[in-house]
Coordinates of N, CA, C and O in Angstrom, one line a residue:
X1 N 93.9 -53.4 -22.5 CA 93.6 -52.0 -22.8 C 93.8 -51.2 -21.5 O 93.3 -51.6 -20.4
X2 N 94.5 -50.1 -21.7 CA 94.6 -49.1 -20.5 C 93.8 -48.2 -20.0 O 93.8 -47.2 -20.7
X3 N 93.0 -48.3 -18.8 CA 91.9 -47.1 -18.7 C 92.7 -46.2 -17.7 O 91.9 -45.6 -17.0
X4 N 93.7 -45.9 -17.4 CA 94.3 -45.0 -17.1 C 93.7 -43.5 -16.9 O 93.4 -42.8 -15.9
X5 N 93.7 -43.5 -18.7 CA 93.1 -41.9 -18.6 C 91.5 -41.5 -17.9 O 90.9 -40.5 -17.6
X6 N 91.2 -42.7 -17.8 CA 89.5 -42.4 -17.0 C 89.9 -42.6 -15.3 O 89.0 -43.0 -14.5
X7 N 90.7 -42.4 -15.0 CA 91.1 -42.5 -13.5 C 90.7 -41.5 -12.9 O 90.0 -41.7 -11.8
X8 N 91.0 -40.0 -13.5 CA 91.2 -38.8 -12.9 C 89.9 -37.9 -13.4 O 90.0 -36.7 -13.8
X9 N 88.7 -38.6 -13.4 CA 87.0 -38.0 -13.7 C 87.0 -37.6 -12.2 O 87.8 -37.9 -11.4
X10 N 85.6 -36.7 -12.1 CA 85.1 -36.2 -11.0 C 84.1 -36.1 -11.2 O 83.9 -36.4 -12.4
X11 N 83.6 -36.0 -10.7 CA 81.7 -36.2 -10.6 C 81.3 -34.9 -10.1 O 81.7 -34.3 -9.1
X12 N 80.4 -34.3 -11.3 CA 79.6 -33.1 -11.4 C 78.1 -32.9 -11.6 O 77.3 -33.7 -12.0
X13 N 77.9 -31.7 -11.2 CA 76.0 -32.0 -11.9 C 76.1 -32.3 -12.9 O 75.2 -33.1 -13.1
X14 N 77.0 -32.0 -14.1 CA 76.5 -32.4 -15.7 C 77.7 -33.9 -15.9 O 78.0 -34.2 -17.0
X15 N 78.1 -34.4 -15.0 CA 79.0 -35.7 -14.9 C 79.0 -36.2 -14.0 O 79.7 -35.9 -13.1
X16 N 77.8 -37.4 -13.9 CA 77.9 -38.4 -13.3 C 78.5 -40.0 -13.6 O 79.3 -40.2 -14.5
X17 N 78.1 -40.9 -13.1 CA 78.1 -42.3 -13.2 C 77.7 -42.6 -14.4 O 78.4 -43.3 -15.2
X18 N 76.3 -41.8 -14.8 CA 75.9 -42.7 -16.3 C 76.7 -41.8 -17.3 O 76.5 -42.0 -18.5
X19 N 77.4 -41.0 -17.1 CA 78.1 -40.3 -17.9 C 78.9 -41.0 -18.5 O 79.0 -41.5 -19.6
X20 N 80.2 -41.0 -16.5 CA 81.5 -41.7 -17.1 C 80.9 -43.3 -17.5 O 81.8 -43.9 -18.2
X21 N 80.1 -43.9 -17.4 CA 80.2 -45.7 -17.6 C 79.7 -45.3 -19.2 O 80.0 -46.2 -19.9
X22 N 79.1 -44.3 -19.8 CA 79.4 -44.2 -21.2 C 80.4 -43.7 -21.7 O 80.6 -44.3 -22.7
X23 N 81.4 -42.8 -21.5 CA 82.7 -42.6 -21.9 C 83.8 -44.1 -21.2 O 84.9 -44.6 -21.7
X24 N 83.1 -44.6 -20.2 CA 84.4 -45.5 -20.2 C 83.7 -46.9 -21.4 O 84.6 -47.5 -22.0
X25 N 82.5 -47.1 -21.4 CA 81.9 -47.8 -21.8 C 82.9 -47.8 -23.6 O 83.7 -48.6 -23.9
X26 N 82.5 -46.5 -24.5 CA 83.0 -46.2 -25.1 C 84.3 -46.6 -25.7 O 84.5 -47.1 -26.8
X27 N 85.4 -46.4 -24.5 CA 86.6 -46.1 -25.0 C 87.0 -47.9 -24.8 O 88.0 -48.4 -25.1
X28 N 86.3 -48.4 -24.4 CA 86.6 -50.3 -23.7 C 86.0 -51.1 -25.2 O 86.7 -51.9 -25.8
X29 N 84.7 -50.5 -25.8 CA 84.3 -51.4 -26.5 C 83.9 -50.9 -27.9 O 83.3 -51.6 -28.6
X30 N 84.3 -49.7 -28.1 CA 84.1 -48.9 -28.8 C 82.9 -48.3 -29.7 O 83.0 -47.8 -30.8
X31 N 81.2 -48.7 -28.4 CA 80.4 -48.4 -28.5 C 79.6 -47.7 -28.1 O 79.4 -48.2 -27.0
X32 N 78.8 -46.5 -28.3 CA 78.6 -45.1 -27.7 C 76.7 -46.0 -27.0 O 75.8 -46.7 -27.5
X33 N 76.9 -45.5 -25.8 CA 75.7 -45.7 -24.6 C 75.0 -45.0 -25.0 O 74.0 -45.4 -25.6
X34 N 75.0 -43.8 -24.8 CA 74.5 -42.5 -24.2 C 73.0 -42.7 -24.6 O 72.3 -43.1 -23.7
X35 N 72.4 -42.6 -25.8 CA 70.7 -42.6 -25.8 C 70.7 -43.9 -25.1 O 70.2 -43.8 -24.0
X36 N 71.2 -45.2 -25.3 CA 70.7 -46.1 -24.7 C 70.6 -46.2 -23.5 O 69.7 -47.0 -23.2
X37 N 71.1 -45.6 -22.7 CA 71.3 -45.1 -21.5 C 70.1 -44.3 -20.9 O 69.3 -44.8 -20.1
X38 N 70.0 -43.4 -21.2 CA 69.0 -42.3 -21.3 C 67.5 -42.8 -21.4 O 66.6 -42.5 -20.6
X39 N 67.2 -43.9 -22.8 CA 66.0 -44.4 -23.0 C 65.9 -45.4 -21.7 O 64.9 -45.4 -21.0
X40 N 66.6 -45.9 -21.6 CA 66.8 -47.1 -20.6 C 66.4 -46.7 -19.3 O 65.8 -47.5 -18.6
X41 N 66.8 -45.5 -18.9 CA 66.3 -44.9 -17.6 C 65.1 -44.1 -17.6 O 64.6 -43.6 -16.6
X42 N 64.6 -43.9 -18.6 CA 63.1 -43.5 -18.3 C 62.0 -44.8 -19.5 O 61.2 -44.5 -20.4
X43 N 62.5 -45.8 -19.2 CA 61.7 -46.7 -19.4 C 61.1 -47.2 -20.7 O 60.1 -47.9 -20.9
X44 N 62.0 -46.6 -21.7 CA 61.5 -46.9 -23.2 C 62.4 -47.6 -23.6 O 62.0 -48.1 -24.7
X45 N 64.1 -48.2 -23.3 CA 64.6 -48.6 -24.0 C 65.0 -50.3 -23.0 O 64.4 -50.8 -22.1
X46 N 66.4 -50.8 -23.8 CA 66.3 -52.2 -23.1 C 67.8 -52.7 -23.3 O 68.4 -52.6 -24.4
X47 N 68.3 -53.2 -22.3 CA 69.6 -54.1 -22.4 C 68.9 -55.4 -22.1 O 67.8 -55.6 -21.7
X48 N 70.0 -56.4 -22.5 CA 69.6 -57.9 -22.5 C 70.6 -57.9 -20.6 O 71.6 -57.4 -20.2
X49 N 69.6 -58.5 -20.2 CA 69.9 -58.8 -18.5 C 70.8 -60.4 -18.7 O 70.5 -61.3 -19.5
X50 N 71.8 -60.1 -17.6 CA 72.6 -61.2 -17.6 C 72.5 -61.9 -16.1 O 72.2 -61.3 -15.1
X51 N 72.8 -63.1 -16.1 CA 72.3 -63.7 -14.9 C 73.9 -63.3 -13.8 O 73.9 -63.2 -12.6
X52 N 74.4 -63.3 -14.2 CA 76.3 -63.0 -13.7 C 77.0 -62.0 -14.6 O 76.8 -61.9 -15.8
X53 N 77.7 -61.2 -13.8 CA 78.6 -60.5 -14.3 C 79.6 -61.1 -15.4 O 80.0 -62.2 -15.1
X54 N 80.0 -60.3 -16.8 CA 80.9 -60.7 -17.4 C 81.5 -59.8 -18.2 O 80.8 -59.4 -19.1
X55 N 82.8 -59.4 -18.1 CA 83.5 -58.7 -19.0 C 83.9 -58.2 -20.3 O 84.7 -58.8 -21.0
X56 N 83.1 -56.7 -20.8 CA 82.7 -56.0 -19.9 C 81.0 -56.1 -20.0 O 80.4 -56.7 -20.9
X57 N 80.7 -55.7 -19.3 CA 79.2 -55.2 -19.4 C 79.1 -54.0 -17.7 O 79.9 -53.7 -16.7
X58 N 77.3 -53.5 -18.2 CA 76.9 -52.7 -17.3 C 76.5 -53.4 -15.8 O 76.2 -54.5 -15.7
X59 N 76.7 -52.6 -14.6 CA 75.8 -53.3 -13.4 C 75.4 -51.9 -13.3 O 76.0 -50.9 -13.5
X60 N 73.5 -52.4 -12.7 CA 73.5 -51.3 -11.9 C 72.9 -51.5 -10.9 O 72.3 -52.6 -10.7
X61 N 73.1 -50.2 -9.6 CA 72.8 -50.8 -8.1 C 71.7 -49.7 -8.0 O 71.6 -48.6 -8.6
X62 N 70.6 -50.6 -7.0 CA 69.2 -49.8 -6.4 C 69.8 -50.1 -5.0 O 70.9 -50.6 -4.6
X63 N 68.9 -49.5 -4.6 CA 67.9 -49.5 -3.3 C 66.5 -49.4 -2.8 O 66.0 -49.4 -1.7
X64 N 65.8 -49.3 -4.6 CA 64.1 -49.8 -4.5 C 63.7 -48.3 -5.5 O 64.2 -47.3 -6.0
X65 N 63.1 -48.6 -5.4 CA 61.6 -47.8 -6.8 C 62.7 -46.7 -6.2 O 63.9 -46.7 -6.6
X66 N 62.0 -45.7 -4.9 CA 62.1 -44.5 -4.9 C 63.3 -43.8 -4.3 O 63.2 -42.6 -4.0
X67 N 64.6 -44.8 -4.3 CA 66.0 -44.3 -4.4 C 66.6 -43.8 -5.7 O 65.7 -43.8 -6.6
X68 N 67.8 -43.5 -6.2 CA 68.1 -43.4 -7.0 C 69.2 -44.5 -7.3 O 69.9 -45.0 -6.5
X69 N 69.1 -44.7 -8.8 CA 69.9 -45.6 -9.2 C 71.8 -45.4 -9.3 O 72.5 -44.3 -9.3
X70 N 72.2 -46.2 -9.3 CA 74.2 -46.2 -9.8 C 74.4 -47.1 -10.6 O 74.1 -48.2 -10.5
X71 N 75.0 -46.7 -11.6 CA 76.2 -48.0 -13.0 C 77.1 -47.5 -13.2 O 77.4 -46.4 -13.7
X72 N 77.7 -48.5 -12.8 CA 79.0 -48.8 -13.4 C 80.0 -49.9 -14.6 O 79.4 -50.1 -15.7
X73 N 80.7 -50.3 -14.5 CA 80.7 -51.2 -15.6 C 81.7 -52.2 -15.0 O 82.7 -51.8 -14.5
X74 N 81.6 -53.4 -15.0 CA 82.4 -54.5 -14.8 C 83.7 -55.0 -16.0 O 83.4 -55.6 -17.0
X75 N 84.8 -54.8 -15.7 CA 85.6 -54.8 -16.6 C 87.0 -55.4 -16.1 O 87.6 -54.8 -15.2
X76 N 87.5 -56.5 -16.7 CA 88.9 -57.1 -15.9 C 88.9 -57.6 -14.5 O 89.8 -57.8 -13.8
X77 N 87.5 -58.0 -14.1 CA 87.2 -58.3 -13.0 C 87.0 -57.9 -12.2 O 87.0 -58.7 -11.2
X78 N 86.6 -56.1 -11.8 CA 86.2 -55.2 -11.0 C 85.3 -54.4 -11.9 O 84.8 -54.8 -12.9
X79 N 85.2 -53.2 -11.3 CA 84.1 -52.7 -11.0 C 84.9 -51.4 -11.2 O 85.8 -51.1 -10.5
X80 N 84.2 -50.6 -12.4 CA 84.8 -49.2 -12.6 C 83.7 -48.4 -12.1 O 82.5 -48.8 -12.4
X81 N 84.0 -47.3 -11.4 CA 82.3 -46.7 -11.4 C 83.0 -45.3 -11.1 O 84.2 -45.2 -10.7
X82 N 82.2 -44.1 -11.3 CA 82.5 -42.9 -10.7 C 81.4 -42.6 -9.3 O 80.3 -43.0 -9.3
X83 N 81.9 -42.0 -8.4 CA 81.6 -41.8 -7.1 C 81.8 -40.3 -7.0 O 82.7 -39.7 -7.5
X84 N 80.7 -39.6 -6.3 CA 81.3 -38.2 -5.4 C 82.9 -38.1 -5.2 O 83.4 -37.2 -5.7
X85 N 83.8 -39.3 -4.4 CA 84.8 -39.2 -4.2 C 85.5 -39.0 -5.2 O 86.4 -38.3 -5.1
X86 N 85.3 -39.7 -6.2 CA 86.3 -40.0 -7.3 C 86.0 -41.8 -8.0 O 85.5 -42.8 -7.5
X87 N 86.8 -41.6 -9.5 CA 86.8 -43.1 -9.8 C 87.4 -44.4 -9.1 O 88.6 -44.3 -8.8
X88 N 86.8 -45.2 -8.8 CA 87.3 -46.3 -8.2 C 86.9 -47.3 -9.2 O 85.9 -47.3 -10.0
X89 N 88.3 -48.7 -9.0 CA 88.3 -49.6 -9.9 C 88.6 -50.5 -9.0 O 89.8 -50.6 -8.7
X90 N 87.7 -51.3 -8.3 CA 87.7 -51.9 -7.0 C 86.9 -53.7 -7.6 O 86.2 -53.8 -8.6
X91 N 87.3 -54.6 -6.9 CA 86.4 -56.0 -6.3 C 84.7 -55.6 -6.7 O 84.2 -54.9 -5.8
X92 N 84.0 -56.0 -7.6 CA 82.7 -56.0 -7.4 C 81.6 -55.8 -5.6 O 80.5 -55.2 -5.3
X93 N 82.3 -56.4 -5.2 CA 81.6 -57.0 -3.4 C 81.7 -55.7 -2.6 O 80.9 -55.5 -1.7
X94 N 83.1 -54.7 -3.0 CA 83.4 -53.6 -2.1 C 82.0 -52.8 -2.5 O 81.4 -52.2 -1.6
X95 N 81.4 -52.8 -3.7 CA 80.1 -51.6 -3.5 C 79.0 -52.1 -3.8 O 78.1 -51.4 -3.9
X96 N 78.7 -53.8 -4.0 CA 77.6 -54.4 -4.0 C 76.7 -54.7 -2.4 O 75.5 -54.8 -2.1
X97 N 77.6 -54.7 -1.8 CA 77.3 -54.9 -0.3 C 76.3 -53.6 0.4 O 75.4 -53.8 1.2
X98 N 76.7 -52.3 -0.1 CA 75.8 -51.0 -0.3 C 74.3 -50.9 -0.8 O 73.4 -50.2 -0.2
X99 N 74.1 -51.6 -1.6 CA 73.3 -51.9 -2.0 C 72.1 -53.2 -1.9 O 72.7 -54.2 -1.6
X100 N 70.6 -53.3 -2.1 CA 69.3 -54.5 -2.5 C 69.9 -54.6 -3.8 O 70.6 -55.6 -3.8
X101 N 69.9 -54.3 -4.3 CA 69.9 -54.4 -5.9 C 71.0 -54.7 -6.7 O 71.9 -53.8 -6.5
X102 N 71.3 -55.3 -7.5 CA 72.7 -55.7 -8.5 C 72.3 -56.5 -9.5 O 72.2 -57.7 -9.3
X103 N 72.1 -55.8 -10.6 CA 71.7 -56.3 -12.0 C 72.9 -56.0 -13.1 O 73.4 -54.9 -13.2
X104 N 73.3 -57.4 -14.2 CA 73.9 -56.9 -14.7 C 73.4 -56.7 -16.0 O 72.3 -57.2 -16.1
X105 N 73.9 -56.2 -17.0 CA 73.1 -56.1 -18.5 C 74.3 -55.7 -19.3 O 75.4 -55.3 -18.9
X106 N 74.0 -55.9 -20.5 CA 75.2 -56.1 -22.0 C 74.2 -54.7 -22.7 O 74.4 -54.3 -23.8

């Protein structure tokens, strides 16, 4: 499958990370995130936690309680995520290293 067209996202106040990893999320497995997502980050909802990354599923990166969180999605063996800069589809290790924290979930 070609994620091509999710290459050229940008990241805005109303489009971030948990945006695009639900539109890419979406268009990969043809399952819509978005409430799950949403409940999931203010603490009502639940993915099943995986001990290792596996294709695809969610990661997401901390830095502790009172940082803010990032997800992206592991897919083909990297790591799709949207950034300030732009989408990158990089090695897992290039933005885990950034981060305490790396959880993955289905």
């Amino acid at each position: 499958m070609s994620i091509d067209n999710l290459l050229d996202r940008t990241w805005s106040r109303n489009y971030t990370c948990n945006e695009f990893a639900c539109e890419a999320w979406k268009q990969i497995t043809g399952k819509d995130l978005g409430k799950r997502i949403e409940k999931f980050l203010n603490g009502k909802g639940q993915f099943k936690r995986l001990d290792e990354a596996i294709s695809p599923c969610l990661v997401w990166f901390g830095n502790g309680e009172k940082s803010s969180t990032h997800v992206g999605l592991f897919y083909a063996d990297k790591l799709l995520h949207l950034t300030p800069r732009g989408v990158q589809f990089v090695p897992l290790e290039v933005v885990s290293g950034h981060f305490r924290e790396v959880r993955f979930y289905t």
